[in-house]
């Protein structure tokens, strides 16, 4: 029995170490992608916020106006009805970004319209609302454009496109043509192929443009991604509000709660649903940042095994110890009673000894 107790103690210590290390690793993974931490950056006063995403099929036909006006107004009213209001009139209580992707041809012309570079294919990322809060690009030069500017001809190009067009990344203020329209470079960002998103970013260079400009370049551009940060006083509150107010056919939309992606519950469900991960029932294509987040959460679910299994082992050890104590309860109770009796007897003997010493001491003083 003594050998079992020693083995149990060693096993418990190893389990605790595994739980601690795996928790630290999962915590680091949860902060690895900036696209998954917008709710933390938005909540500057410690208010609990949820970060939510909706991935929508182009078949839904969701327009920029549906998001910029209808959804925004609906969320404002829903928050007021729930007695949630900003601290002052100028403050914003939630962030809302949206986007879509298309493709175009980029060229560069010199003086007198002479073509210098022509026929370079690029992915066009349409950016609306607070897009760059959710997807802060690492800028190599220049700055972000405002998605609400009336003059919507400013763009951000990635480093790959900058080098293909100009042979440099220091090209702020230079112009290129996208599908024949002249646009001005406000900034150059790191290519996704050089960072965390390398696997799903793709080999084609990318240009980020205001949503209204994308509509000029591509025509009809259905919104494919909507992202929000909403107050989350209780679990499920933010998701319920978001899904009810987006008003998109359930079969053409998929909701994700980014802020819950690395929680114990999500990772446990991810492990239990491993056989269904490859099953797709909706006509929805994830953007590169969501594919990256999904793969990272799968990796976190793998690490979670080293947390959940030791927890189960600790529970089993505790259960065995309780059973052993129950079986030996009479012996233990008897031993405890004997120990109490011995302690009481020792206390009485000590009292008698002190009394005798005091009596002898008093006689000596006389």
Coordinates of C-alpha atoms in Angstrom, one line a residue:
X1 CA 0.0 0.0 0.0
X2 CA 2.9 2.4 0.8
X3 CA 4.3 1.7 -2.7
X4 CA 0.9 2.6 -4.2
X5 CA 0.8 5.9 -2.3
X6 CA 4.3 6.9 -3.5
X7 CA 3.3 6.0 -7.1
X8 CA 0.1 8.0 -6.8
X9 CA 1.9 11.1 -5.5
X10 CA 4.5 11.0 -8.3
X11 CA 1.8 10.5 -10.9
X12 CA -0.2 13.4 -9.4
X13 CA 2.8 15.7 -9.6
X14 CA 3.5 14.7 -13.2
X15 CA -0.2 15.4 -14.0
X16 CA -0.1 18.8 -12.5
X17 CA 3.1 19.7 -14.4
X18 CA 1.4 18.5 -17.7
X19 CA -1.7 20.5 -17.0
X20 CA 0.3 23.7 -16.2
X21 CA 2.6 23.3 -19.3
X22 CA -0.3 22.5 -21.7
X23 CA -2.3 25.5 -20.3
X24 CA 0.6 27.8 -21.0
X25 CA 1.1 26.5 -24.5
X26 CA -2.6 26.9 -25.3
X27 CA -2.6 30.4 -23.9
X28 CA 0.3 31.3 -26.1
X29 CA -1.5 29.9 -29.1
X30 CA -4.6 31.9 -28.4
X31 CA -2.6 35.1 -28.6
X32 CA -0.6 34.1 -31.7
X33 CA -3.1 35.5 -34.3
X34 CA -4.1 39.2 -34.1
X35 CA -7.2 38.4 -36.0
X36 CA -8.4 36.4 -33.0
X37 CA -7.8 39.1 -30.3
X38 CA -9.7 42.1 -31.6
X39 CA -12.1 41.9 -28.6
X40 CA -9.1 42.3 -26.2
X41 CA -7.8 45.4 -28.1
X42 CA -11.3 46.9 -28.2
X43 CA -12.1 46.4 -24.5
X44 CA -9.8 49.0 -23.0
X45 CA -11.7 49.3 -19.7
X46 CA -11.9 45.7 -18.7
X47 CA -15.5 45.2 -20.0
X48 CA -16.2 41.7 -21.2
X49 CA -16.5 41.6 -25.0
X50 CA -17.1 38.7 -27.4
X51 CA -15.6 38.6 -30.8
X52 CA -17.9 37.0 -33.4
X53 CA -17.6 36.2 -37.1
X54 CA -20.1 35.3 -39.8
X55 CA -18.9 33.7 -43.0
X56 CA -21.5 34.1 -45.7
X57 CA -22.0 32.5 -49.1
X58 CA -22.1 35.0 -52.0
X59 CA -25.4 33.4 -52.8
X60 CA -26.9 35.2 -49.8
X61 CA -26.4 38.5 -51.7
X62 CA -25.5 40.5 -48.6
X63 CA -24.6 44.0 -49.6
X64 CA -22.4 46.7 -48.1
X65 CA -25.5 48.8 -47.3
X66 CA -27.0 45.8 -45.5
X67 CA -24.0 45.8 -43.1
X68 CA -23.1 49.4 -42.9
X69 CA -26.6 50.7 -42.2
X70 CA -29.1 47.9 -41.5
X71 CA -27.0 45.7 -39.3
X72 CA -25.3 48.6 -37.5
X73 CA -28.6 50.2 -36.7
X74 CA -30.2 46.9 -35.6
X75 CA -27.3 46.2 -33.2
X76 CA -27.5 49.8 -31.8
X77 CA -31.2 49.4 -31.1
X78 CA -30.8 45.9 -29.6
X79 CA -28.1 47.1 -27.2
X80 CA -30.3 50.0 -26.1
X81 CA -33.1 47.6 -25.5
X82 CA -30.8 45.5 -23.4
X83 CA -29.9 48.7 -21.4
X84 CA -26.3 48.6 -22.7
X85 CA -25.1 52.1 -23.7
X86 CA -21.7 53.7 -24.3
X87 CA -20.1 55.9 -21.6
X88 CA -20.8 59.1 -23.6
X89 CA -22.3 60.2 -26.9
X90 CA -19.0 60.2 -28.7
X91 CA -18.0 56.7 -27.6
X92 CA -18.7 53.5 -29.6
X93 CA -19.8 50.4 -27.8
X94 CA -19.1 47.9 -30.5
X95 CA -16.9 47.5 -33.6
X96 CA -18.1 46.2 -36.9
X97 CA -15.9 45.1 -39.9
X98 CA -16.7 43.3 -43.1
X99 CA -15.0 42.2 -46.2
X100 CA -14.9 40.1 -49.4
X101 CA -12.4 38.9 -51.9
X102 CA -12.2 39.1 -55.7
X103 CA -9.5 39.1 -58.3
X104 CA -8.1 41.8 -60.6
X105 CA -5.2 42.7 -62.9
X106 CA -2.7 45.2 -61.8
X107 CA -0.5 47.3 -64.1
X108 CA 1.8 50.3 -63.7
X109 CA 2.1 53.2 -66.2
X110 CA 4.7 55.9 -66.5
X111 CA 4.5 59.3 -68.0
X112 CA 2.2 59.8 -70.9
X113 CA 0.4 56.6 -70.0
X114 CA 3.2 54.3 -71.1
X115 CA 2.8 50.8 -69.6
X116 CA 5.8 49.8 -67.4
X117 CA 4.3 46.7 -65.8
X118 CA 1.2 44.9 -67.1
X119 CA -0.8 41.8 -66.5
X120 CA 0.0 41.0 -62.9
X121 CA -2.8 39.1 -61.2
X122 CA -3.7 40.1 -57.6
X123 CA -6.3 39.2 -55.0
X124 CA -8.5 42.2 -54.2
X125 CA -9.5 42.3 -50.5
X126 CA -12.5 44.6 -50.0
X127 CA -12.3 46.3 -46.6
X128 CA -15.3 47.8 -44.8
X129 CA -16.0 49.3 -41.4
X130 CA -13.4 48.4 -38.8
X131 CA -11.7 45.9 -41.0
X132 CA -8.2 46.8 -39.8
X133 CA -9.2 46.4 -36.2
X134 CA -9.8 42.8 -36.8
X135 CA -7.0 42.4 -39.3
X136 CA -4.2 44.8 -38.4
X137 CA -1.6 44.4 -41.2
X138 CA 2.0 44.7 -40.4
X139 CA 3.0 47.9 -42.2
X140 CA 6.4 48.1 -43.8
X141 CA 5.8 51.7 -45.0
X142 CA 2.9 54.1 -45.1
X143 CA -0.3 53.8 -43.2
X144 CA -3.9 52.5 -43.3
X145 CA -6.5 54.2 -45.4
X146 CA -9.9 55.1 -43.9
X147 CA -12.7 52.8 -45.2
X148 CA -15.1 55.8 -45.0
X149 CA -13.1 58.3 -47.1
X150 CA -15.1 60.0 -49.9
X151 CA -12.0 59.8 -52.1
X152 CA -11.7 56.0 -52.2
X153 CA -8.7 55.7 -54.4
X154 CA -6.1 54.9 -51.6
X155 CA -5.0 51.3 -51.3
X156 CA -2.6 49.1 -49.4
X157 CA -0.5 46.6 -51.3
X158 CA 1.5 43.7 -49.9
X159 CA 5.3 43.4 -50.2
X160 CA 5.1 40.9 -53.0
X161 CA 3.1 43.2 -55.2
X162 CA 5.3 46.2 -54.3
X163 CA 8.4 44.4 -55.5
X164 CA 6.7 43.1 -58.6
X165 CA 5.5 46.5 -59.6
X166 CA 8.3 48.8 -58.3
X167 CA 11.2 46.7 -57.2
X168 CA 10.9 48.2 -53.7
X169 CA 8.6 48.4 -50.7
X170 CA 9.1 52.2 -50.2
X171 CA 6.5 53.3 -52.7
X172 CA 4.0 55.3 -50.7
X173 CA 2.3 57.9 -52.9
X174 CA 3.0 56.0 -56.1
X175 CA 0.1 54.9 -58.4
X176 CA -0.9 51.7 -60.0
X177 CA -3.9 50.7 -62.1
X178 CA -6.3 48.0 -60.9
X179 CA -8.6 46.8 -63.7
X180 CA -7.8 50.0 -65.5
X181 CA -8.5 52.4 -62.6
X182 CA -5.7 54.5 -61.2
X183 CA -5.2 54.0 -57.4
X184 CA -2.6 55.5 -55.0
X185 CA -0.5 53.4 -52.6
X186 CA -1.1 54.6 -49.0
X187 CA 1.0 51.8 -47.5
X188 CA 2.8 48.6 -48.0
X189 CA 2.2 45.7 -45.7
X190 CA 4.0 42.4 -45.0
X191 CA 2.9 39.6 -47.3
X192 CA 0.9 37.0 -45.6
X193 CA 3.2 34.4 -47.0
X194 CA 5.9 35.8 -44.7
X195 CA 3.9 35.5 -41.5
X196 CA 1.5 33.4 -39.5
X197 CA -0.9 33.1 -42.4
X198 CA 1.6 31.7 -44.9
X199 CA 0.0 28.4 -45.5
X200 CA -3.4 29.8 -46.6
X201 CA -2.5 33.3 -47.8
X202 CA -1.7 31.9 -51.3
X203 CA 1.0 32.8 -53.8
X204 CA -0.9 35.6 -55.6
X205 CA -0.1 39.1 -54.3
X206 CA -2.8 41.0 -52.5
X207 CA -4.2 44.5 -52.5
X208 CA -6.5 45.9 -49.8
X209 CA -9.0 48.4 -51.0
X210 CA -12.0 50.3 -49.5
X211 CA -15.2 48.4 -50.1
X212 CA -16.7 51.1 -52.3
X213 CA -13.6 51.0 -54.5
X214 CA -13.9 47.2 -54.8
X215 CA -17.5 47.8 -56.1
X216 CA -16.1 50.1 -58.8
X217 CA -13.5 47.7 -59.7
X218 CA -15.5 44.4 -59.6
X219 CA -19.1 45.5 -59.9
X220 CA -21.4 43.6 -57.5
X221 CA -19.4 42.5 -54.4
X222 CA -21.5 40.4 -52.0
X223 CA -20.2 40.6 -48.4
X224 CA -18.5 37.3 -47.4
X225 CA -17.3 38.1 -43.9
X226 CA -18.8 40.1 -41.1
X227 CA -17.0 40.5 -37.8
X228 CA -18.1 42.3 -34.6
X229 CA -17.0 42.9 -31.0
X230 CA -20.1 43.0 -28.7
X231 CA -20.5 43.4 -25.0
X232 CA -20.9 39.9 -23.4
X233 CA -22.4 40.2 -19.9
X234 CA -23.4 36.5 -20.0
X235 CA -22.5 33.6 -22.2
X236 CA -24.4 33.4 -25.5
X237 CA -25.7 36.9 -25.2
X238 CA -23.5 38.4 -27.9
X239 CA -23.9 35.5 -30.4
X240 CA -27.7 35.6 -30.0
X241 CA -27.8 39.3 -30.7
X242 CA -25.5 39.0 -33.7
X243 CA -27.2 36.1 -35.4
X244 CA -30.7 37.5 -34.9
X245 CA -29.8 40.9 -36.4
X246 CA -27.6 39.8 -39.3
X247 CA -30.7 38.2 -41.0
X248 CA -29.0 35.9 -43.4
X249 CA -30.4 32.5 -44.4
X250 CA -29.1 29.9 -41.9
X251 CA -28.1 27.6 -44.8
X252 CA -25.9 30.3 -46.3
X253 CA -24.1 31.5 -43.2
X254 CA -21.8 30.1 -40.6
X255 CA -21.2 31.8 -37.2
X256 CA -18.0 31.6 -35.1
X257 CA -17.2 33.0 -31.7
X258 CA -13.5 33.8 -32.0
X259 CA -13.1 34.8 -28.4
X260 CA -14.2 31.2 -27.3
X261 CA -12.0 29.4 -29.8
X262 CA -9.3 28.4 -27.3
X263 CA -11.5 27.8 -24.2
X264 CA -11.7 24.3 -22.6
X265 CA -15.2 23.8 -23.8
X266 CA -14.4 24.6 -27.4
X267 CA -11.3 22.5 -27.5
X268 CA -13.1 19.6 -25.8
X269 CA -15.9 19.8 -28.4
X270 CA -13.3 20.0 -31.1
X271 CA -11.8 16.7 -29.9
X272 CA -15.1 15.0 -29.6
X273 CA -16.2 16.2 -33.1
X274 CA -13.0 15.1 -34.8
X275 CA -14.8 12.7 -37.2
X276 CA -17.0 15.6 -38.5
X277 CA -14.3 18.2 -39.0
X278 CA -14.0 17.6 -42.8
X279 CA -17.8 17.6 -43.3
X280 CA -19.1 20.7 -45.0
X281 CA -22.8 21.2 -45.5
X282 CA -22.9 24.9 -46.5
X283 CA -21.6 26.5 -49.7
X284 CA -19.1 28.7 -47.8
X285 CA -15.4 29.2 -48.5
X286 CA -13.3 30.4 -45.5
X287 CA -10.9 33.3 -46.0
X288 CA -7.2 32.7 -45.4
X289 CA -7.3 34.1 -41.8
X290 CA -10.1 31.8 -40.8
X291 CA -8.5 28.7 -42.3
X292 CA -5.3 29.6 -40.3
X293 CA -7.3 30.0 -37.1
X294 CA -9.1 26.7 -37.7
X295 CA -5.8 24.9 -38.1
X296 CA -4.3 26.6 -35.1
X297 CA -7.3 25.6 -32.9
X298 CA -7.0 22.0 -34.1
X299 CA -3.4 22.1 -33.0
X300 CA -4.5 23.5 -29.7
X301 CA -7.0 20.7 -29.4
X302 CA -4.1 18.3 -29.8
X303 CA -2.3 20.0 -27.0
X304 CA -5.4 20.0 -24.9
X305 CA -5.2 16.2 -24.7
X306 CA -2.2 16.7 -22.4
X307 CA -4.4 18.8 -20.2
X308 CA -7.6 16.8 -20.1
X309 CA -6.0 13.3 -19.7
X310 CA -4.0 14.3 -16.6
X311 CA -7.2 15.8 -15.2
X312 CA -9.0 12.5 -15.7
X313 CA -6.0 10.7 -14.0
X314 CA -6.1 13.0 -11.1
X315 CA -9.8 12.4 -10.6
X316 CA -9.2 8.7 -10.7
X317 CA -6.5 8.9 -8.2
X318 CA -8.7 11.0 -5.9
X319 CA -11.5 8.5 -6.3
X320 CA -9.3 5.6 -5.4
X321 CA -8.0 7.4 -2.4
X322 CA -11.6 8.1 -1.3
X323 CA -12.6 4.5 -1.8
X324 CA -9.5 3.3 0.2
X325 CA -10.4 5.7 3.0
X326 CA -14.0 4.4 3.0
X327 CA -12.9 0.8 3.2
X328 CA -10.5 1.5 6.0
X329 CA -12.9 3.9 7.7
X330 CA -13.4 1.7 10.9
X331 CA -9.6 1.3 11.3
X332 CA -9.0 4.9 10.7
X333 CA -11.8 6.0 13.1
X334 CA -10.5 3.6 15.7
X335 CA -6.9 4.9 15.2
X336 CA -8.2 8.5 15.4
X337 CA -10.1 7.8 18.6
X338 CA -7.1 6.1 20.1
X339 CA -5.0 9.1 19.1
X340 CA -7.5 11.5 20.8
X341 CA -7.5 9.4 23.9
X342 CA -3.7 9.3 24.0
X343 CA -3.6 13.1 23.5
X344 CA -6.2 13.6 26.3
X345 CA -4.3 11.3 28.6
X346 CA -1.0 13.0 27.9
X347 CA -2.6 16.4 28.6
X348 CA -4.0 15.2 32.0
X349 CA -0.6 13.7 32.9
X350 CA 1.1 16.9 32.0
X351 CA -1.3 18.9 34.2
X352 CA -0.7 16.6 37.1
X353 CA 3.0 16.8 36.7
X354 CA 2.9 20.6 36.6
X355 CA 0.7 20.6 39.8
X356 CA 3.1 18.4 41.6
X357 CA 6.1 20.5 40.6
X358 CA 4.3 23.6 41.8
X359 CA 3.5 22.0 45.2
X360 CA 7.1 20.9 45.7
X361 CA 8.3 24.3 44.6
X362 CA 6.0 26.0 47.2
X363 CA 7.2 23.7 50.0
X364 CA 10.8 24.5 49.2
X365 CA 10.0 28.3 49.4
X366 CA 8.5 27.8 52.9

